[in-house]
Amino acid sequence: MTPIQRPTPRPHPSLSRNLMLAGILITLFFIIVAVFAPTFETWGWLQDPRASLVNPIHEPPSLDHWFGTSRQGYDVFSRTLFGSRAALQVVILATSLSLILGVPLGLISGYLGGRVDRILLFFMDTIYTLPGLLLSVTLAFVVGRGVFNAAIALSISYIPQYFRVVRNHTTSVKTELFIEAAQAMGATPRHILTRYLFWNVIQSVPVLFTLNAADAILILGGLGFLGLGLPLDTPEWGHDLKLALDSLPTGVWWTTLFPGLAMTFMVTGLSLLGEGLSDIFNPETRR
């Protein structure tokens, strides 16, 4: 007797839409905060995140200081909001640099094949085998602190991911009939790469971009916790967590809670956005 095959349950379409909407709202909130934080400071709505208030120190959350103050006399609310600005600056720059380098290299490697493909694969696989945080820490020691330097340290570890995704798609798309027809009509490799292959393999890049951005926030936090990445006076969540670590055993919980929550919410928002984009570009993966 043949057993009854039950259909595989699928998530309701509204669930994916709601999760993506939540990711968009969370990400949009942090973008607005990052863009308008200096304006809020000018209007007097935020304290100077780099200025020590001296007195009071270690004040719990109150009407005067919504997230309390730190051992260094900083306003935690102001530092937390300005931390989103530093995170977005570094993360957007890092993921953009890796995208600009990884996508063209993946297209060229996948289309040309042969020795060029083997050489690029060797270098990219070598970088890909190194842990992202370890590679970023090593590069941060070499290039030093700063927004652009931190972006470079982060971007190197993401270039192979764009390369591998684009290369794999290119190797499968270049055998399609419309590519062969373009070659038969005398189209140059540059024309084929930019006109046909690029627009057929670029669909998965936005998904990878958002997921890499979420991962970059965590790595940037790790660099800040180790005292690397951005200048020490810059409001940055990882560095603020390091400064607050000594105060935690004394019952001062607010200096670690709020920067940690901000980092968690921002990573969650970007991850949900990436999963939502994945469902849009790859409907077969929803199951």
PDB file of C-alpha atoms in Angstrom:
ATOM      1  CA  MET A   1       0.000   0.000   0.000  1.00  0.00           C
ATOM      2  CA  THR A   2       1.463   3.312  -1.084  1.00  0.00           C
ATOM      3  CA  PRO A   3       1.732   5.773   1.825  1.00  0.00           C
ATOM      4  CA  ILE A   4      -0.148   9.013   1.519  1.00  0.00           C
ATOM      5  CA  GLN A   5       2.200  11.836   0.605  1.00  0.00           C
ATOM      6  CA  ARG A   6       1.383  14.992   2.475  1.00  0.00           C
ATOM      7  CA  PRO A   7       2.235  18.312   0.801  1.00  0.00           C
ATOM      8  CA  THR A   8       5.199  20.153   2.233  1.00  0.00           C
ATOM      9  CA  PRO A   9       3.928  23.040   4.368  1.00  0.00           C
ATOM     10  CA  ARG A  10       4.856  26.454   3.079  1.00  0.00           C
ATOM     11  CA  PRO A  11       4.943  29.685   5.000  1.00  0.00           C
ATOM     12  CA  HIS A  12       2.087  32.043   4.306  1.00  0.00           C
ATOM     13  CA  PRO A  13       3.109  34.717   1.768  1.00  0.00           C
ATOM     14  CA  SER A  14       2.112  37.439   4.212  1.00  0.00           C
ATOM     15  CA  LEU A  15       4.737  36.176   6.682  1.00  0.00           C
ATOM     16  CA  SER A  16       7.569  36.925   4.253  1.00  0.00           C
ATOM     17  CA  ARG A  17       6.087  40.323   3.458  1.00  0.00           C
ATOM     18  CA  ASN A  18       5.690  41.204   7.124  1.00  0.00           C
ATOM     19  CA  LEU A  19       9.256  40.175   7.944  1.00  0.00           C
ATOM     20  CA  MET A  20      10.599  42.183   5.035  1.00  0.00           C
ATOM     21  CA  LEU A  21       8.471  45.180   6.051  1.00  0.00           C
ATOM     22  CA  ALA A  22       9.870  44.936   9.570  1.00  0.00           C
ATOM     23  CA  GLY A  23      13.411  44.834   8.168  1.00  0.00           C
ATOM     24  CA  ILE A  24      12.733  47.884   5.978  1.00  0.00           C
ATOM     25  CA  LEU A  25      11.286  49.881   8.884  1.00  0.00           C
ATOM     26  CA  ILE A  26      14.145  49.015  11.247  1.00  0.00           C
ATOM     27  CA  THR A  27      16.792  49.794   8.628  1.00  0.00           C
ATOM     28  CA  LEU A  28      15.033  53.021   7.619  1.00  0.00           C
ATOM     29  CA  PHE A  29      14.878  54.108  11.259  1.00  0.00           C
ATOM     30  CA  PHE A  30      18.634  53.750  11.690  1.00  0.00           C
ATOM     31  CA  ILE A  31      19.283  55.521   8.379  1.00  0.00           C
ATOM     32  CA  ILE A  32      17.146  58.484   9.485  1.00  0.00           C
ATOM     33  CA  VAL A  33      18.886  58.601  12.866  1.00  0.00           C
ATOM     34  CA  ALA A  34      22.314  58.444  11.227  1.00  0.00           C
ATOM     35  CA  VAL A  35      21.532  61.203   8.749  1.00  0.00           C
ATOM     36  CA  PHE A  36      19.843  63.620  11.159  1.00  0.00           C
ATOM     37  CA  ALA A  37      21.881  63.007  14.342  1.00  0.00           C
ATOM     38  CA  PRO A  38      24.083  66.106  13.770  1.00  0.00           C
ATOM     39  CA  THR A  39      20.950  68.163  13.118  1.00  0.00           C
ATOM     40  CA  PHE A  40      19.392  66.949  16.363  1.00  0.00           C
ATOM     41  CA  GLU A  41      22.578  67.964  18.175  1.00  0.00           C
ATOM     42  CA  THR A  42      22.465  71.432  16.594  1.00  0.00           C
ATOM     43  CA  TRP A  43      18.863  71.865  17.707  1.00  0.00           C
ATOM     44  CA  GLY A  44      19.832  70.909  21.253  1.00  0.00           C
ATOM     45  CA  TRP A  45      17.941  67.609  21.238  1.00  0.00           C
ATOM     46  CA  LEU A  46      21.174  65.612  21.718  1.00  0.00           C
ATOM     47  CA  GLN A  47      24.259  66.125  23.840  1.00  0.00           C
ATOM     48  CA  ASP A  48      27.687  66.304  22.257  1.00  0.00           C
ATOM     49  CA  PRO A  49      28.635  62.585  22.063  1.00  0.00           C
ATOM     50  CA  ARG A  50      32.338  63.390  22.514  1.00  0.00           C
ATOM     51  CA  ALA A  51      31.935  65.801  25.440  1.00  0.00           C
ATOM     52  CA  SER A  52      32.287  64.505  28.986  1.00  0.00           C
ATOM     53  CA  LEU A  53      29.523  65.796  31.245  1.00  0.00           C
ATOM     54  CA  VAL A  54      31.838  65.351  34.266  1.00  0.00           C
ATOM     55  CA  ASN A  55      28.894  65.507  36.642  1.00  0.00           C
ATOM     56  CA  PRO A  56      26.830  63.355  36.922  1.00  0.00           C
ATOM     57  CA  ILE A  57      28.762  60.166  36.167  1.00  0.00           C
ATOM     58  CA  HIS A  58      27.080  56.748  36.111  1.00  0.00           C
ATOM     59  CA  GLU A  59      23.648  58.313  36.395  1.00  0.00           C
ATOM     60  CA  PRO A  60      20.884  55.804  35.562  1.00  0.00           C
ATOM     61  CA  PRO A  61      18.327  56.583  32.854  1.00  0.00           C
ATOM     62  CA  SER A  62      16.321  59.700  33.692  1.00  0.00           C
ATOM     63  CA  LEU A  63      14.472  62.552  32.018  1.00  0.00           C
ATOM     64  CA  ASP A  64      17.720  64.478  31.674  1.00  0.00           C
ATOM     65  CA  HIS A  65      19.661  61.524  30.267  1.00  0.00           C
ATOM     66  CA  TRP A  66      17.290  58.993  28.739  1.00  0.00           C
ATOM     67  CA  PHE A  67      19.878  56.199  28.544  1.00  0.00           C
ATOM     68  CA  GLY A  68      21.907  57.375  31.532  1.00  0.00           C
ATOM     69  CA  THR A  69      25.559  58.398  31.577  1.00  0.00           C
ATOM     70  CA  SER A  70      28.773  56.387  31.433  1.00  0.00           C
ATOM     71  CA  ARG A  71      31.812  56.201  33.678  1.00  0.00           C
ATOM     72  CA  GLN A  72      33.555  58.610  31.314  1.00  0.00           C
ATOM     73  CA  GLY A  73      30.699  61.108  31.714  1.00  0.00           C
ATOM     74  CA  TYR A  74      29.262  60.562  28.215  1.00  0.00           C
ATOM     75  CA  ASP A  75      25.551  60.751  27.488  1.00  0.00           C
ATOM     76  CA  VAL A  76      24.709  57.173  26.477  1.00  0.00           C
ATOM     77  CA  PHE A  77      21.640  58.186  24.448  1.00  0.00           C
ATOM     78  CA  SER A  78      23.676  60.553  22.285  1.00  0.00           C
ATOM     79  CA  ARG A  79      26.509  58.043  21.894  1.00  0.00           C
ATOM     80  CA  THR A  80      24.067  55.314  20.878  1.00  0.00           C
ATOM     81  CA  LEU A  81      22.383  57.425  18.198  1.00  0.00           C
ATOM     82  CA  PHE A  82      25.661  58.729  16.792  1.00  0.00           C
ATOM     83  CA  GLY A  83      26.966  55.150  16.799  1.00  0.00           C
ATOM     84  CA  SER A  84      24.483  54.321  14.036  1.00  0.00           C
ATOM     85  CA  ARG A  85      26.054  57.082  11.948  1.00  0.00           C
ATOM     86  CA  ALA A  86      29.532  55.627  12.296  1.00  0.00           C
ATOM     87  CA  ALA A  87      28.254  52.106  11.598  1.00  0.00           C
ATOM     88  CA  LEU A  88      26.411  53.105   8.413  1.00  0.00           C
ATOM     89  CA  GLN A  89      29.321  55.142   7.079  1.00  0.00           C
ATOM     90  CA  VAL A  90      31.775  52.275   7.424  1.00  0.00           C
ATOM     91  CA  VAL A  91      29.402  49.488   6.403  1.00  0.00           C
ATOM     92  CA  ILE A  92      28.030  51.183   3.283  1.00  0.00           C
ATOM     93  CA  LEU A  93      31.524  52.128   2.162  1.00  0.00           C
ATOM     94  CA  ALA A  94      32.913  48.656   2.874  1.00  0.00           C
ATOM     95  CA  THR A  95      30.141  46.745   1.091  1.00  0.00           C
ATOM     96  CA  SER A  96      30.220  49.169  -1.847  1.00  0.00           C
ATOM     97  CA  LEU A  97      33.978  48.743  -2.283  1.00  0.00           C
ATOM     98  CA  SER A  98      33.700  44.957  -2.199  1.00  0.00           C
ATOM     99  CA  LEU A  99      30.793  45.048  -4.666  1.00  0.00           C
ATOM    100  CA  ILE A 100      32.630  47.347  -7.084  1.00  0.00           C
ATOM    101  CA  LEU A 101      35.651  45.037  -7.111  1.00  0.00           C
ATOM    102  CA  GLY A 102      34.011  41.629  -6.709  1.00  0.00           C
ATOM    103  CA  VAL A 103      31.300  41.861  -9.379  1.00  0.00           C
ATOM    104  CA  PRO A 104      33.531  42.813 -12.367  1.00  0.00           C
ATOM    105  CA  LEU A 105      36.150  40.245 -11.374  1.00  0.00           C
ATOM    106  CA  GLY A 106      33.452  37.564 -11.150  1.00  0.00           C
ATOM    107  CA  LEU A 107      32.100  38.501 -14.583  1.00  0.00           C
ATOM    108  CA  ILE A 108      35.534  38.433 -16.200  1.00  0.00           C
ATOM    109  CA  SER A 109      36.544  35.173 -14.525  1.00  0.00           C
ATOM    110  CA  GLY A 110      33.319  33.369 -15.366  1.00  0.00           C
ATOM    111  CA  TYR A 111      33.201  34.545 -18.973  1.00  0.00           C
ATOM    112  CA  LEU A 112      36.845  34.142 -19.967  1.00  0.00           C
ATOM    113  CA  GLY A 113      37.598  30.953 -18.028  1.00  0.00           C
ATOM    114  CA  GLY A 114      40.936  29.251 -18.584  1.00  0.00           C
ATOM    115  CA  ARG A 115      44.076  30.602 -16.946  1.00  0.00           C
ATOM    116  CA  VAL A 116      42.470  33.900 -15.912  1.00  0.00           C
ATOM    117  CA  ASP A 117      39.738  32.007 -14.107  1.00  0.00           C
ATOM    118  CA  ARG A 118      42.195  29.699 -12.334  1.00  0.00           C
ATOM    119  CA  ILE A 119      44.402  32.581 -11.146  1.00  0.00           C
ATOM    120  CA  LEU A 120      41.488  34.636  -9.831  1.00  0.00           C
ATOM    121  CA  LEU A 121      39.968  31.585  -8.173  1.00  0.00           C
ATOM    122  CA  PHE A 122      43.254  30.851  -6.418  1.00  0.00           C
ATOM    123  CA  PHE A 123      43.504  34.340  -4.924  1.00  0.00           C
ATOM    124  CA  MET A 124      39.827  34.585  -4.013  1.00  0.00           C
ATOM    125  CA  ASP A 125      39.741  31.150  -2.412  1.00  0.00           C
ATOM    126  CA  THR A 126      42.833  32.060  -0.391  1.00  0.00           C
ATOM    127  CA  ILE A 127      41.113  35.161   0.987  1.00  0.00           C
ATOM    128  CA  TYR A 128      37.835  33.285   1.487  1.00  0.00           C
ATOM    129  CA  THR A 129      39.439  30.667   3.733  1.00  0.00           C
ATOM    130  CA  LEU A 130      40.539  33.316   6.252  1.00  0.00           C
ATOM    131  CA  PRO A 131      38.059  34.204   9.040  1.00  0.00           C
ATOM    132  CA  GLY A 132      36.524  37.600   8.403  1.00  0.00           C
ATOM    133  CA  LEU A 133      37.217  39.060  11.848  1.00  0.00           C
ATOM    134  CA  LEU A 134      40.826  37.815  11.884  1.00  0.00           C
ATOM    135  CA  LEU A 135      41.499  39.236   8.431  1.00  0.00           C
ATOM    136  CA  SER A 136      39.885  42.562   9.375  1.00  0.00           C
ATOM    137  CA  VAL A 137      41.923  42.793  12.586  1.00  0.00           C
ATOM    138  CA  THR A 138      45.147  42.125  10.675  1.00  0.00           C
ATOM    139  CA  LEU A 139      44.347  44.726   8.031  1.00  0.00           C
ATOM    140  CA  ALA A 140      43.268  47.240  10.675  1.00  0.00           C
ATOM    141  CA  PHE A 141      46.729  46.964  12.234  1.00  0.00           C
ATOM    142  CA  VAL A 142      48.275  47.669   8.834  1.00  0.00           C
ATOM    143  CA  VAL A 143      46.104  50.544   7.552  1.00  0.00           C
ATOM    144  CA  GLY A 144      45.368  52.196  10.912  1.00  0.00           C
ATOM    145  CA  ARG A 145      42.228  53.830  12.271  1.00  0.00           C
ATOM    146  CA  GLY A 146      39.700  55.877  10.314  1.00  0.00           C
ATOM    147  CA  VAL A 147      36.388  55.463   8.487  1.00  0.00           C
ATOM    148  CA  PHE A 148      37.951  54.738   5.103  1.00  0.00           C
ATOM    149  CA  ASN A 149      40.670  52.519   6.573  1.00  0.00           C
ATOM    150  CA  ALA A 150      38.101  50.505   8.526  1.00  0.00           C
ATOM    151  CA  ALA A 151      36.028  50.154   5.354  1.00  0.00           C
ATOM    152  CA  ILE A 152      39.058  48.794   3.492  1.00  0.00           C
ATOM    153  CA  ALA A 153      39.766  46.324   6.295  1.00  0.00           C
ATOM    154  CA  LEU A 154      36.180  45.064   6.124  1.00  0.00           C
ATOM    155  CA  SER A 155      35.766  45.060   2.345  1.00  0.00           C
ATOM    156  CA  ILE A 156      38.668  42.707   1.589  1.00  0.00           C
ATOM    157  CA  SER A 157      36.898  39.766   3.232  1.00  0.00           C
ATOM    158  CA  TYR A 158      33.680  40.360   1.237  1.00  0.00           C
ATOM    159  CA  ILE A 159      35.176  40.629  -2.249  1.00  0.00           C
ATOM    160  CA  PRO A 160      35.425  36.807  -2.679  1.00  0.00           C
ATOM    161  CA  GLN A 161      31.733  36.410  -1.824  1.00  0.00           C
ATOM    162  CA  TYR A 162      30.621  38.709  -4.655  1.00  0.00           C
ATOM    163  CA  PHE A 163      33.207  37.126  -6.908  1.00  0.00           C
ATOM    164  CA  ARG A 164      32.037  33.568  -6.298  1.00  0.00           C
ATOM    165  CA  VAL A 165      28.318  34.326  -6.671  1.00  0.00           C
ATOM    166  CA  VAL A 166      28.725  36.344  -9.872  1.00  0.00           C
ATOM    167  CA  ARG A 167      31.261  33.935 -11.364  1.00  0.00           C
ATOM    168  CA  ASN A 168      29.048  30.894 -10.794  1.00  0.00           C
ATOM    169  CA  HIS A 169      26.058  32.622 -12.384  1.00  0.00           C
ATOM    170  CA  THR A 170      28.158  33.840 -15.277  1.00  0.00           C
ATOM    171  CA  THR A 171      29.479  30.358 -16.103  1.00  0.00           C
ATOM    172  CA  SER A 172      25.916  29.058 -16.368  1.00  0.00           C
ATOM    173  CA  VAL A 173      24.439  32.031 -18.246  1.00  0.00           C
ATOM    174  CA  LYS A 174      27.232  32.298 -20.840  1.00  0.00           C
ATOM    175  CA  THR A 175      26.136  28.962 -22.373  1.00  0.00           C
ATOM    176  CA  GLU A 176      22.626  30.250 -23.096  1.00  0.00           C
ATOM    177  CA  LEU A 177      21.499  30.630 -26.712  1.00  0.00           C
ATOM    178  CA  PHE A 178      21.167  34.406 -26.599  1.00  0.00           C
ATOM    179  CA  ILE A 179      24.842  34.696 -25.611  1.00  0.00           C
ATOM    180  CA  GLU A 180      25.851  32.413 -28.476  1.00  0.00           C
ATOM    181  CA  ALA A 181      23.686  34.474 -30.832  1.00  0.00           C
ATOM    182  CA  ALA A 182      25.371  37.680 -29.715  1.00  0.00           C
ATOM    183  CA  GLN A 183      28.797  36.119 -30.265  1.00  0.00           C
ATOM    184  CA  ALA A 184      27.756  34.941 -33.728  1.00  0.00           C
ATOM    185  CA  MET A 185      26.652  38.475 -34.617  1.00  0.00           C
ATOM    186  CA  GLY A 186      30.113  39.787 -33.739  1.00  0.00           C
ATOM    187  CA  ALA A 187      29.456  41.315 -30.315  1.00  0.00           C
ATOM    188  CA  THR A 188      32.654  42.107 -28.431  1.00  0.00           C
ATOM    189  CA  PRO A 189      33.340  40.491 -25.030  1.00  0.00           C
ATOM    190  CA  ARG A 190      32.946  43.890 -23.362  1.00  0.00           C
ATOM    191  CA  HIS A 191      29.532  44.347 -24.995  1.00  0.00           C
ATOM    192  CA  ILE A 192      28.424  40.872 -23.938  1.00  0.00           C
ATOM    193  CA  LEU A 193      29.604  41.384 -20.373  1.00  0.00           C
ATOM    194  CA  THR A 194      27.930  44.763 -19.899  1.00  0.00           C
ATOM    195  CA  ARG A 195      24.823  44.320 -22.055  1.00  0.00           C
ATOM    196  CA  TYR A 196      23.800  40.709 -21.484  1.00  0.00           C
ATOM    197  CA  LEU A 197      25.651  38.924 -18.689  1.00  0.00           C
ATOM    198  CA  PHE A 198      25.672  41.718 -16.108  1.00  0.00           C
ATOM    199  CA  TRP A 199      21.907  42.201 -16.030  1.00  0.00           C
ATOM    200  CA  ASN A 200      21.285  38.451 -15.851  1.00  0.00           C
ATOM    201  CA  VAL A 201      23.592  37.758 -12.894  1.00  0.00           C
ATOM    202  CA  ILE A 202      23.066  40.913 -10.821  1.00  0.00           C
ATOM    203  CA  GLN A 203      19.793  39.769  -9.199  1.00  0.00           C
ATOM    204  CA  SER A 204      21.479  38.019  -6.275  1.00  0.00           C
ATOM    205  CA  VAL A 205      23.807  40.925  -5.455  1.00  0.00           C
ATOM    206  CA  PRO A 206      21.281  43.043  -3.457  1.00  0.00           C
ATOM    207  CA  VAL A 207      20.624  40.067  -1.173  1.00  0.00           C
ATOM    208  CA  LEU A 208      24.331  39.544  -0.599  1.00  0.00           C
ATOM    209  CA  PHE A 209      24.803  43.287  -0.073  1.00  0.00           C
ATOM    210  CA  THR A 210      22.317  43.475   2.813  1.00  0.00           C
ATOM    211  CA  LEU A 211      23.564  40.286   4.482  1.00  0.00           C
ATOM    212  CA  ASN A 212      27.160  41.465   4.221  1.00  0.00           C
ATOM    213  CA  ALA A 213      26.136  44.796   5.711  1.00  0.00           C
ATOM    214  CA  ALA A 214      24.655  43.003   8.715  1.00  0.00           C
ATOM    215  CA  ASP A 215      27.808  40.934   9.124  1.00  0.00           C
ATOM    216  CA  ALA A 216      30.019  44.017   8.724  1.00  0.00           C
ATOM    217  CA  ILE A 217      28.274  45.726  11.650  1.00  0.00           C
ATOM    218  CA  LEU A 218      29.230  42.826  13.908  1.00  0.00           C
ATOM    219  CA  ILE A 219      32.824  42.798  12.667  1.00  0.00           C
ATOM    220  CA  LEU A 220      33.066  46.574  13.069  1.00  0.00           C
ATOM    221  CA  GLY A 221      31.790  46.141  16.618  1.00  0.00           C
ATOM    222  CA  GLY A 222      34.496  43.548  17.207  1.00  0.00           C
ATOM    223  CA  LEU A 223      37.157  45.902  15.879  1.00  0.00           C
ATOM    224  CA  GLY A 224      35.853  48.680  18.131  1.00  0.00           C
ATOM    225  CA  PHE A 225      35.836  46.358  21.128  1.00  0.00           C
ATOM    226  CA  LEU A 226      39.485  45.528  20.443  1.00  0.00           C
ATOM    227  CA  GLY A 227      40.337  49.221  20.164  1.00  0.00           C
ATOM    228  CA  LEU A 228      40.808  49.116  16.374  1.00  0.00           C
ATOM    229  CA  GLY A 229      38.844  50.525  13.460  1.00  0.00           C
ATOM    230  CA  LEU A 230      37.682  54.069  14.208  1.00  0.00           C
ATOM    231  CA  PRO A 231      39.428  56.783  16.259  1.00  0.00           C
ATOM    232  CA  LEU A 232      38.917  56.224  19.974  1.00  0.00           C
ATOM    233  CA  ASP A 233      36.862  59.413  20.481  1.00  0.00           C
ATOM    234  CA  THR A 234      34.355  58.424  17.762  1.00  0.00           C
ATOM    235  CA  PRO A 235      30.958  57.218  19.054  1.00  0.00           C
ATOM    236  CA  GLU A 236      30.960  53.554  18.023  1.00  0.00           C
ATOM    237  CA  TRP A 237      28.967  50.704  19.578  1.00  0.00           C
ATOM    238  CA  GLY A 238      31.808  48.209  19.909  1.00  0.00           C
ATOM    239  CA  HIS A 239      34.143  50.728  21.518  1.00  0.00           C
ATOM    240  CA  ASP A 240      31.385  51.918  23.882  1.00  0.00           C
ATOM    241  CA  LEU A 241      30.787  48.328  24.959  1.00  0.00           C
ATOM    242  CA  LYS A 242      34.481  47.990  25.767  1.00  0.00           C
ATOM    243  CA  LEU A 243      34.398  51.205  27.841  1.00  0.00           C
ATOM    244  CA  ALA A 244      31.322  49.970  29.703  1.00  0.00           C
ATOM    245  CA  LEU A 245      32.699  46.516  30.487  1.00  0.00           C
ATOM    246  CA  ASP A 246      34.421  47.625  33.694  1.00  0.00           C
ATOM    247  CA  SER A 247      31.205  49.168  35.022  1.00  0.00           C
ATOM    248  CA  LEU A 248      29.005  46.113  34.492  1.00  0.00           C
ATOM    249  CA  PRO A 249      30.043  44.220  37.693  1.00  0.00           C
ATOM    250  CA  THR A 250      29.052  47.257  39.777  1.00  0.00           C
ATOM    251  CA  GLY A 251      25.441  47.118  38.584  1.00  0.00           C
ATOM    252  CA  VAL A 252      25.732  49.772  35.871  1.00  0.00           C
ATOM    253  CA  TRP A 253      23.715  47.937  33.219  1.00  0.00           C
ATOM    254  CA  TRP A 254      22.589  50.781  30.970  1.00  0.00           C
ATOM    255  CA  THR A 255      26.001  51.519  29.460  1.00  0.00           C
ATOM    256  CA  THR A 256      26.114  48.053  27.870  1.00  0.00           C
ATOM    257  CA  LEU A 257      22.406  47.417  27.284  1.00  0.00           C
ATOM    258  CA  PHE A 258      21.564  50.253  24.915  1.00  0.00           C
ATOM    259  CA  PRO A 259      24.581  50.063  22.549  1.00  0.00           C
ATOM    260  CA  GLY A 260      24.160  46.285  22.480  1.00  0.00           C
ATOM    261  CA  LEU A 261      20.455  46.576  21.658  1.00  0.00           C
ATOM    262  CA  ALA A 262      21.146  49.114  18.921  1.00  0.00           C
ATOM    263  CA  MET A 263      23.654  46.785  17.289  1.00  0.00           C
ATOM    264  CA  THR A 264      21.275  43.828  17.630  1.00  0.00           C
ATOM    265  CA  PHE A 265      18.298  45.673  16.122  1.00  0.00           C
ATOM    266  CA  MET A 266      20.304  47.036  13.202  1.00  0.00           C
ATOM    267  CA  VAL A 267      21.748  43.618  12.353  1.00  0.00           C
ATOM    268  CA  THR A 268      18.277  42.063  12.667  1.00  0.00           C
ATOM    269  CA  GLY A 269      16.734  44.679  10.390  1.00  0.00           C
ATOM    270  CA  LEU A 270      19.329  44.181   7.676  1.00  0.00           C
ATOM    271  CA  SER A 271      19.061  40.389   7.968  1.00  0.00           C
ATOM    272  CA  LEU A 272      15.268  40.488   7.596  1.00  0.00           C
ATOM    273  CA  LEU A 273      15.630  42.816   4.618  1.00  0.00           C
ATOM    274  CA  GLY A 274      18.109  40.444   3.016  1.00  0.00           C
ATOM    275  CA  GLU A 275      15.843  37.428   3.567  1.00  0.00           C
ATOM    276  CA  GLY A 276      12.906  39.350   2.086  1.00  0.00           C
ATOM    277  CA  LEU A 277      14.906  40.264  -0.992  1.00  0.00           C
ATOM    278  CA  SER A 278      15.969  36.633  -1.304  1.00  0.00           C
ATOM    279  CA  ASP A 279      12.321  35.563  -1.394  1.00  0.00           C
ATOM    280  CA  ILE A 280      11.640  38.128  -4.116  1.00  0.00           C
ATOM    281  CA  PHE A 281      14.580  37.248  -6.368  1.00  0.00           C
ATOM    282  CA  ASN A 282      14.494  33.493  -5.603  1.00  0.00           C
ATOM    283  CA  PRO A 283      10.858  32.471  -4.989  1.00  0.00           C
ATOM    284  CA  GLU A 284      11.756  28.764  -5.063  1.00  0.00           C
ATOM    285  CA  THR A 285      13.792  29.152  -1.828  1.00  0.00           C
ATOM    286  CA  ARG A 286      10.795  30.232   0.293  1.00  0.00           C
ATOM    287  CA  ARG A 287      10.100  26.620   1.278  1.00  0.00           C
TER     288      ARG A 287
END
